[in-house]
């Protein structure tokens, strides 16, 4: 893939999100207004929303989740953006990452100086069976969906292939969940912002309240191994290997680099962007890697003039736990087959040499699919500005990366951010 360089630098000067979770009675519009207000509050020197020139919004399927097929101008109107151009991008779970791509292109090309990028999804109004059906429409309708594949099913195939080739086990996946919930417990906006130990206490309290025998587990791993506490969803994946069904929204303010200091003295520069697409899962010859992620990563590294070893903080698309392990290999942090050992050695934990998903990742923070790729950037923004609170990484990281998958990995968007 030929390397392209920006004609004009792009900087992030504001980033915000709604809480992620289940919010009966709220619409995507309500959630996006919350995200927009949070983003607005994050712009150190303030800004006039009237100066925003373009809006790009990621949304997978408000049509199926909420019966609202056409969304961008409604969302734009909710935050006072009309009559500015407002365009929705749909690229399954990479819809948000794809909106960032368009926002970046608008500024890099000179079409606009100031762009609002957002993502939103409202999934929990539907029962899980219906959500599963809706998400499955992001698989191949001719060969996968009709054969009964669901998203947990598709990613279980990937996990099985990885385990078979490299020797990872179900315990590896449990350790991903353990690590991500450890991080998410420090994130007030996370849907399941709890450590596995907190889930244990909740189960025990609930049994006590109901007058039932109080379940006991020796430790967190014993809890995760227990099929009553952590049932199989799609073998070999269990409940705690799956990201949840979520509602949420996120918003970013991108501006031309030369204007960034009008908004903040601490801009975060978007220095690399890569996107690639690939074949459906049933047509792949290798299920232990996701080729679009490898290609999008290579493009972003080349554009940024950086390599995997330079990245100090990274949010990857852990829609399912083994996907996180594969992502760390696809991005070049570890050799093929070495990612699961690195995870088990604690190298991807907050105090490891390669911290991954300090926000809690999709597993703990939540996965409102159209918002997820934008939500990942919020964590990088906070970490690079030293504003991640209790989960702040030591040593002031200056280089961060986001990895956002769509469908069964048929698309991937990678962004690289730098604080200079
Ligand atoms: N991780 C941990 N706990 C979870 C959870 C998750 N992902 N999802 C739900 N729970 C908990 C709930 O809090 C609840 O706990 P309680 O009994 O103590 O109150 C319990 O599990 C049952 O919740 P419920 O909402 O009824 O679960 P469910 O069986 O309807 O859904 C999944 C569980 C795993 C099937 C669902 O979250 C799912 O489909 N996830 C994958 C979503 C997906 O495919 N996204 C796209 C990825 S590309």
PDB file of N, CA and C in Angstrom, residues 239-293:
ATOM      1  N   UNK A 239     -19.416 -15.928  29.071  1.00  0.00           N
ATOM      2  CA  UNK A 239     -20.014 -14.596  29.282  1.00  0.00           C
ATOM      3  C   UNK A 239     -18.948 -13.498  29.406  1.00  0.00           C
ATOM      4  N   UNK A 240     -17.921 -13.761  30.241  1.00  0.00           N
ATOM      5  CA  UNK A 240     -16.919 -12.721  30.491  1.00  0.00           C
ATOM      6  C   UNK A 240     -15.891 -12.591  29.351  1.00  0.00           C
ATOM      7  N   UNK A 241     -16.102 -13.347  28.272  1.00  0.00           N
ATOM      8  CA  UNK A 241     -15.277 -13.141  27.074  1.00  0.00           C
ATOM      9  C   UNK A 241     -15.957 -12.196  26.096  1.00  0.00           C
ATOM     10  N   UNK A 242     -17.201 -11.821  26.397  1.00  0.00           N
ATOM     11  CA  UNK A 242     -17.980 -11.012  25.449  1.00  0.00           C
ATOM     12  C   UNK A 242     -18.077  -9.568  25.921  1.00  0.00           C
ATOM     13  N   UNK A 243     -17.976  -8.635  24.968  1.00  0.00           N
ATOM     14  CA  UNK A 243     -18.339  -7.252  25.290  1.00  0.00           C
ATOM     15  C   UNK A 243     -19.853  -7.242  25.464  1.00  0.00           C
ATOM     16  N   UNK A 244     -20.370  -6.273  26.234  1.00  0.00           N
ATOM     17  CA  UNK A 244     -21.816  -6.274  26.477  1.00  0.00           C
ATOM     18  C   UNK A 244     -22.625  -5.584  25.389  1.00  0.00           C
ATOM     19  N   UNK A 245     -23.922  -5.676  25.530  1.00  0.00           N
ATOM     20  CA  UNK A 245     -24.876  -4.908  24.712  1.00  0.00           C
ATOM     21  C   UNK A 245     -24.987  -3.533  25.384  1.00  0.00           C
ATOM     22  N   UNK A 246     -24.799  -2.464  24.614  1.00  0.00           N
ATOM     23  CA  UNK A 246     -24.576  -1.147  25.243  1.00  0.00           C
ATOM     24  C   UNK A 246     -25.278  -0.004  24.527  1.00  0.00           C
ATOM     25  N   UNK A 247     -25.455   1.072  25.271  1.00  0.00           N
ATOM     26  CA  UNK A 247     -25.874   2.367  24.724  1.00  0.00           C
ATOM     27  C   UNK A 247     -24.749   3.356  24.999  1.00  0.00           C
ATOM     28  N   UNK A 248     -24.571   4.312  24.108  1.00  0.00           N
ATOM     29  CA  UNK A 248     -23.557   5.325  24.409  1.00  0.00           C
ATOM     30  C   UNK A 248     -23.222   6.179  23.192  1.00  0.00           C
ATOM     31  N   UNK A 249     -22.521   7.272  23.454  1.00  0.00           N
ATOM     32  CA  UNK A 249     -22.109   8.199  22.393  1.00  0.00           C
ATOM     33  C   UNK A 249     -20.786   8.842  22.779  1.00  0.00           C
ATOM     34  N   UNK A 250     -20.070   9.301  21.751  1.00  0.00           N
ATOM     35  CA  UNK A 250     -18.776   9.946  21.988  1.00  0.00           C
ATOM     36  C   UNK A 250     -18.586  11.037  20.934  1.00  0.00           C
ATOM     37  N   UNK A 251     -17.796  12.064  21.274  1.00  0.00           N
ATOM     38  CA  UNK A 251     -17.616  13.202  20.356  1.00  0.00           C
ATOM     39  C   UNK A 251     -16.185  13.730  20.434  1.00  0.00           C
ATOM     40  N   UNK A 252     -15.688  14.166  19.272  1.00  0.00           N
ATOM     41  CA  UNK A 252     -14.334  14.728  19.183  1.00  0.00           C
ATOM     42  C   UNK A 252     -14.397  16.052  18.426  1.00  0.00           C
ATOM     43  N   UNK A 253     -13.491  16.962  18.764  1.00  0.00           N
ATOM     44  CA  UNK A 253     -13.350  18.188  17.975  1.00  0.00           C
ATOM     45  C   UNK A 253     -11.974  18.155  17.314  1.00  0.00           C
ATOM     46  N   UNK A 254     -11.974  18.083  15.975  1.00  0.00           N
ATOM     47  CA  UNK A 254     -10.733  18.092  15.197  1.00  0.00           C
ATOM     48  C   UNK A 254     -10.567  19.467  14.550  1.00  0.00           C
ATOM     49  N   UNK A 255      -9.332  19.957  14.543  1.00  0.00           N
ATOM     50  CA  UNK A 255      -9.074  21.254  13.888  1.00  0.00           C
ATOM     51  C   UNK A 255      -7.764  21.164  13.099  1.00  0.00           C
ATOM     52  N   UNK A 256      -7.568  22.141  12.204  1.00  0.00           N
ATOM     53  CA  UNK A 256      -6.285  22.227  11.495  1.00  0.00           C
ATOM     54  C   UNK A 256      -5.195  22.508  12.527  1.00  0.00           C
ATOM     55  N   UNK A 257      -4.071  21.799  12.363  1.00  0.00           N
ATOM     56  CA  UNK A 257      -2.991  21.855  13.353  1.00  0.00           C
ATOM     57  C   UNK A 257      -2.541  23.295  13.662  1.00  0.00           C
ATOM     58  N   UNK A 258      -2.504  24.128  12.617  1.00  0.00           N
ATOM     59  CA  UNK A 258      -1.998  25.487  12.841  1.00  0.00           C
ATOM     60  C   UNK A 258      -2.948  26.347  13.680  1.00  0.00           C
ATOM     61  N   UNK A 259      -4.174  25.863  13.908  1.00  0.00           N
ATOM     62  CA  UNK A 259      -5.125  26.616  14.742  1.00  0.00           C
ATOM     63  C   UNK A 259      -5.230  26.046  16.156  1.00  0.00           C
ATOM     64  N   UNK A 260      -4.586  24.921  16.381  1.00  0.00           N
ATOM     65  CA  UNK A 260      -4.858  24.156  17.607  1.00  0.00           C
ATOM     66  C   UNK A 260      -4.648  24.975  18.872  1.00  0.00           C
ATOM     67  N   UNK A 261      -3.638  25.851  18.856  1.00  0.00           N
ATOM     68  CA  UNK A 261      -3.335  26.592  20.087  1.00  0.00           C
ATOM     69  C   UNK A 261      -4.372  27.680  20.397  1.00  0.00           C
ATOM     70  N   UNK A 262      -5.318  27.914  19.485  1.00  0.00           N
ATOM     71  CA  UNK A 262      -6.448  28.803  19.816  1.00  0.00           C
ATOM     72  C   UNK A 262      -7.399  28.118  20.792  1.00  0.00           C
ATOM     73  N   UNK A 263      -7.301  26.777  20.851  1.00  0.00           N
ATOM     74  CA  UNK A 263      -8.256  26.003  21.649  1.00  0.00           C
ATOM     75  C   UNK A 263      -7.634  25.414  22.920  1.00  0.00           C
ATOM     76  N   UNK A 264      -6.356  25.118  22.859  1.00  0.00           N
ATOM     77  CA  UNK A 264      -5.701  24.473  24.000  1.00  0.00           C
ATOM     78  C   UNK A 264      -4.182  24.598  23.869  1.00  0.00           C
ATOM     79  N   UNK A 265      -3.506  24.583  24.985  1.00  0.00           N
ATOM     80  CA  UNK A 265      -2.039  24.517  24.939  1.00  0.00           C
ATOM     81  C   UNK A 265      -1.570  23.071  24.927  1.00  0.00           C
ATOM     82  N   UNK A 266      -2.531  22.122  25.019  1.00  0.00           N
ATOM     83  CA  UNK A 266      -2.156  20.697  25.054  1.00  0.00           C
ATOM     84  C   UNK A 266      -2.874  19.907  23.953  1.00  0.00           C
ATOM     85  N   UNK A 267      -2.695  20.305  22.669  1.00  0.00           N
ATOM     86  CA  UNK A 267      -3.373  19.538  21.619  1.00  0.00           C
ATOM     87  C   UNK A 267      -2.772  18.139  21.474  1.00  0.00           C
ATOM     88  N   UNK A 268      -3.552  17.267  20.902  1.00  0.00           N
ATOM     89  CA  UNK A 268      -3.098  15.904  20.617  1.00  0.00           C
ATOM     90  C   UNK A 268      -3.152  15.758  19.094  1.00  0.00           C
ATOM     91  N   UNK A 269      -2.014  15.512  18.484  1.00  0.00           N
ATOM     92  CA  UNK A 269      -1.942  15.515  17.018  1.00  0.00           C
ATOM     93  C   UNK A 269      -2.281  14.135  16.458  1.00  0.00           C
ATOM     94  N   UNK A 270      -3.133  14.141  15.423  1.00  0.00           N
ATOM     95  CA  UNK A 270      -3.486  12.884  14.733  1.00  0.00           C
ATOM     96  C   UNK A 270      -2.458  12.709  13.617  1.00  0.00           C
ATOM     97  N   UNK A 271      -1.451  11.866  13.858  1.00  0.00           N
ATOM     98  CA  UNK A 271      -0.309  11.829  12.931  1.00  0.00           C
ATOM     99  C   UNK A 271      -0.311  10.622  11.992  1.00  0.00           C
ATOM    100  N   UNK A 272      -1.211   9.677  12.246  1.00  0.00           N
ATOM    101  CA  UNK A 272      -1.266   8.529  11.346  1.00  0.00           C
ATOM    102  C   UNK A 272      -2.666   7.966  11.295  1.00  0.00           C
ATOM    103  N   UNK A 273      -3.147   7.629  10.096  1.00  0.00           N
ATOM    104  CA  UNK A 273      -4.484   7.051   9.956  1.00  0.00           C
ATOM    105  C   UNK A 273      -4.422   5.991   8.867  1.00  0.00           C
ATOM    106  N   UNK A 274      -4.888   4.818   9.196  1.00  0.00           N
ATOM    107  CA  UNK A 274      -4.927   3.748   8.193  1.00  0.00           C
ATOM    108  C   UNK A 274      -6.257   3.030   8.255  1.00  0.00           C
ATOM    109  N   UNK A 275      -6.776   2.651   7.092  1.00  0.00           N
ATOM    110  CA  UNK A 275      -8.008   1.849   7.053  1.00  0.00           C
ATOM    111  C   UNK A 275      -7.832   0.817   5.953  1.00  0.00           C
ATOM    112  N   UNK A 276      -8.286  -0.388   6.207  1.00  0.00           N
ATOM    113  CA  UNK A 276      -8.222  -1.421   5.168  1.00  0.00           C
ATOM    114  C   UNK A 276      -9.437  -2.321   5.315  1.00  0.00           C
ATOM    115  N   UNK A 277      -9.821  -2.947   4.208  1.00  0.00           N
ATOM    116  CA  UNK A 277     -10.940  -3.892   4.273  1.00  0.00           C
ATOM    117  C   UNK A 277     -10.477  -5.238   3.745  1.00  0.00           C
ATOM    118  N   UNK A 278     -11.258  -6.267   4.034  1.00  0.00           N
ATOM    119  CA  UNK A 278     -10.824  -7.620   3.665  1.00  0.00           C
ATOM    120  C   UNK A 278     -11.994  -8.530   3.335  1.00  0.00           C
ATOM    121  N   UNK A 279     -11.711  -9.805   3.251  1.00  0.00           N
ATOM    122  CA  UNK A 279     -12.732 -10.781   2.828  1.00  0.00           C
ATOM    123  C   UNK A 279     -13.551 -11.227   4.049  1.00  0.00           C
ATOM    124  N   UNK A 280     -14.769 -11.732   3.805  1.00  0.00           N
ATOM    125  CA  UNK A 280     -15.556 -12.239   4.936  1.00  0.00           C
ATOM    126  C   UNK A 280     -14.866 -13.438   5.594  1.00  0.00           C
ATOM    127  N   UNK A 281     -15.267 -13.725   6.819  1.00  0.00           N
ATOM    128  CA  UNK A 281     -14.549 -14.755   7.569  1.00  0.00           C
ATOM    129  C   UNK A 281     -14.550 -16.114   6.844  1.00  0.00           C
ATOM    130  N   UNK A 282     -15.686 -16.465   6.215  1.00  0.00           N
ATOM    131  CA  UNK A 282     -15.772 -17.798   5.595  1.00  0.00           C
ATOM    132  C   UNK A 282     -14.836 -17.959   4.402  1.00  0.00           C
ATOM    133  N   UNK A 283     -14.297 -16.848   3.896  1.00  0.00           N
ATOM    134  CA  UNK A 283     -13.394 -16.900   2.738  1.00  0.00           C
ATOM    135  C   UNK A 283     -11.929 -16.817   3.138  1.00  0.00           C
ATOM    136  N   UNK A 284     -11.629 -16.757   4.441  1.00  0.00           N
ATOM    137  CA  UNK A 284     -10.230 -16.557   4.867  1.00  0.00           C
ATOM    138  C   UNK A 284      -9.484 -17.883   4.954  1.00  0.00           C
ATOM    139  N   UNK A 285      -8.198 -17.793   4.701  1.00  0.00           N
ATOM    140  CA  UNK A 285      -7.377 -19.003   4.815  1.00  0.00           C
ATOM    141  C   UNK A 285      -6.725 -19.071   6.192  1.00  0.00           C
ATOM    142  N   UNK A 286      -6.731 -17.962   6.926  1.00  0.00           N
ATOM    143  CA  UNK A 286      -6.075 -17.941   8.238  1.00  0.00           C
ATOM    144  C   UNK A 286      -6.954 -17.159   9.222  1.00  0.00           C
ATOM    145  N   UNK A 287      -7.400 -17.844  10.265  1.00  0.00           N
ATOM    146  CA  UNK A 287      -8.267 -17.181  11.244  1.00  0.00           C
ATOM    147  C   UNK A 287      -7.489 -16.714  12.471  1.00  0.00           C
ATOM    148  N   UNK A 288      -6.164 -16.807  12.441  1.00  0.00           N
ATOM    149  CA  UNK A 288      -5.392 -16.412  13.626  1.00  0.00           C
ATOM    150  C   UNK A 288      -4.876 -14.982  13.527  1.00  0.00           C
ATOM    151  N   UNK A 289      -5.233 -14.315  12.443  1.00  0.00           N
ATOM    152  CA  UNK A 289      -4.832 -12.910  12.256  1.00  0.00           C
ATOM    153  C   UNK A 289      -5.944 -12.216  11.494  1.00  0.00           C
ATOM    154  N   UNK A 290      -6.024 -10.894  11.622  1.00  0.00           N
ATOM    155  CA  UNK A 290      -7.029 -10.125  10.885  1.00  0.00           C
ATOM    156  C   UNK A 290      -6.273  -9.198   9.944  1.00  0.00           C
ATOM    157  N   UNK A 291      -6.276  -9.576   8.673  1.00  0.00           N
ATOM    158  CA  UNK A 291      -5.410  -8.896   7.699  1.00  0.00           C
ATOM    159  C   UNK A 291      -5.661  -7.385   7.595  1.00  0.00           C
ATOM    160  N   UNK A 292      -6.937  -6.931   7.561  1.00  0.00           N
ATOM    161  CA  UNK A 292      -7.140  -5.479   7.485  1.00  0.00           C
ATOM    162  C   UNK A 292      -6.488  -4.733   8.654  1.00  0.00           C
ATOM    163  N   UNK A 293      -6.389  -5.384   9.818  1.00  0.00           N
ATOM    164  CA  UNK A 293      -5.754  -4.723  10.971  1.00  0.00           C
ATOM    165  C   UNK A 293      -4.249  -4.584  10.734  1.00  0.00           C
TER     166      UNK A 293
END
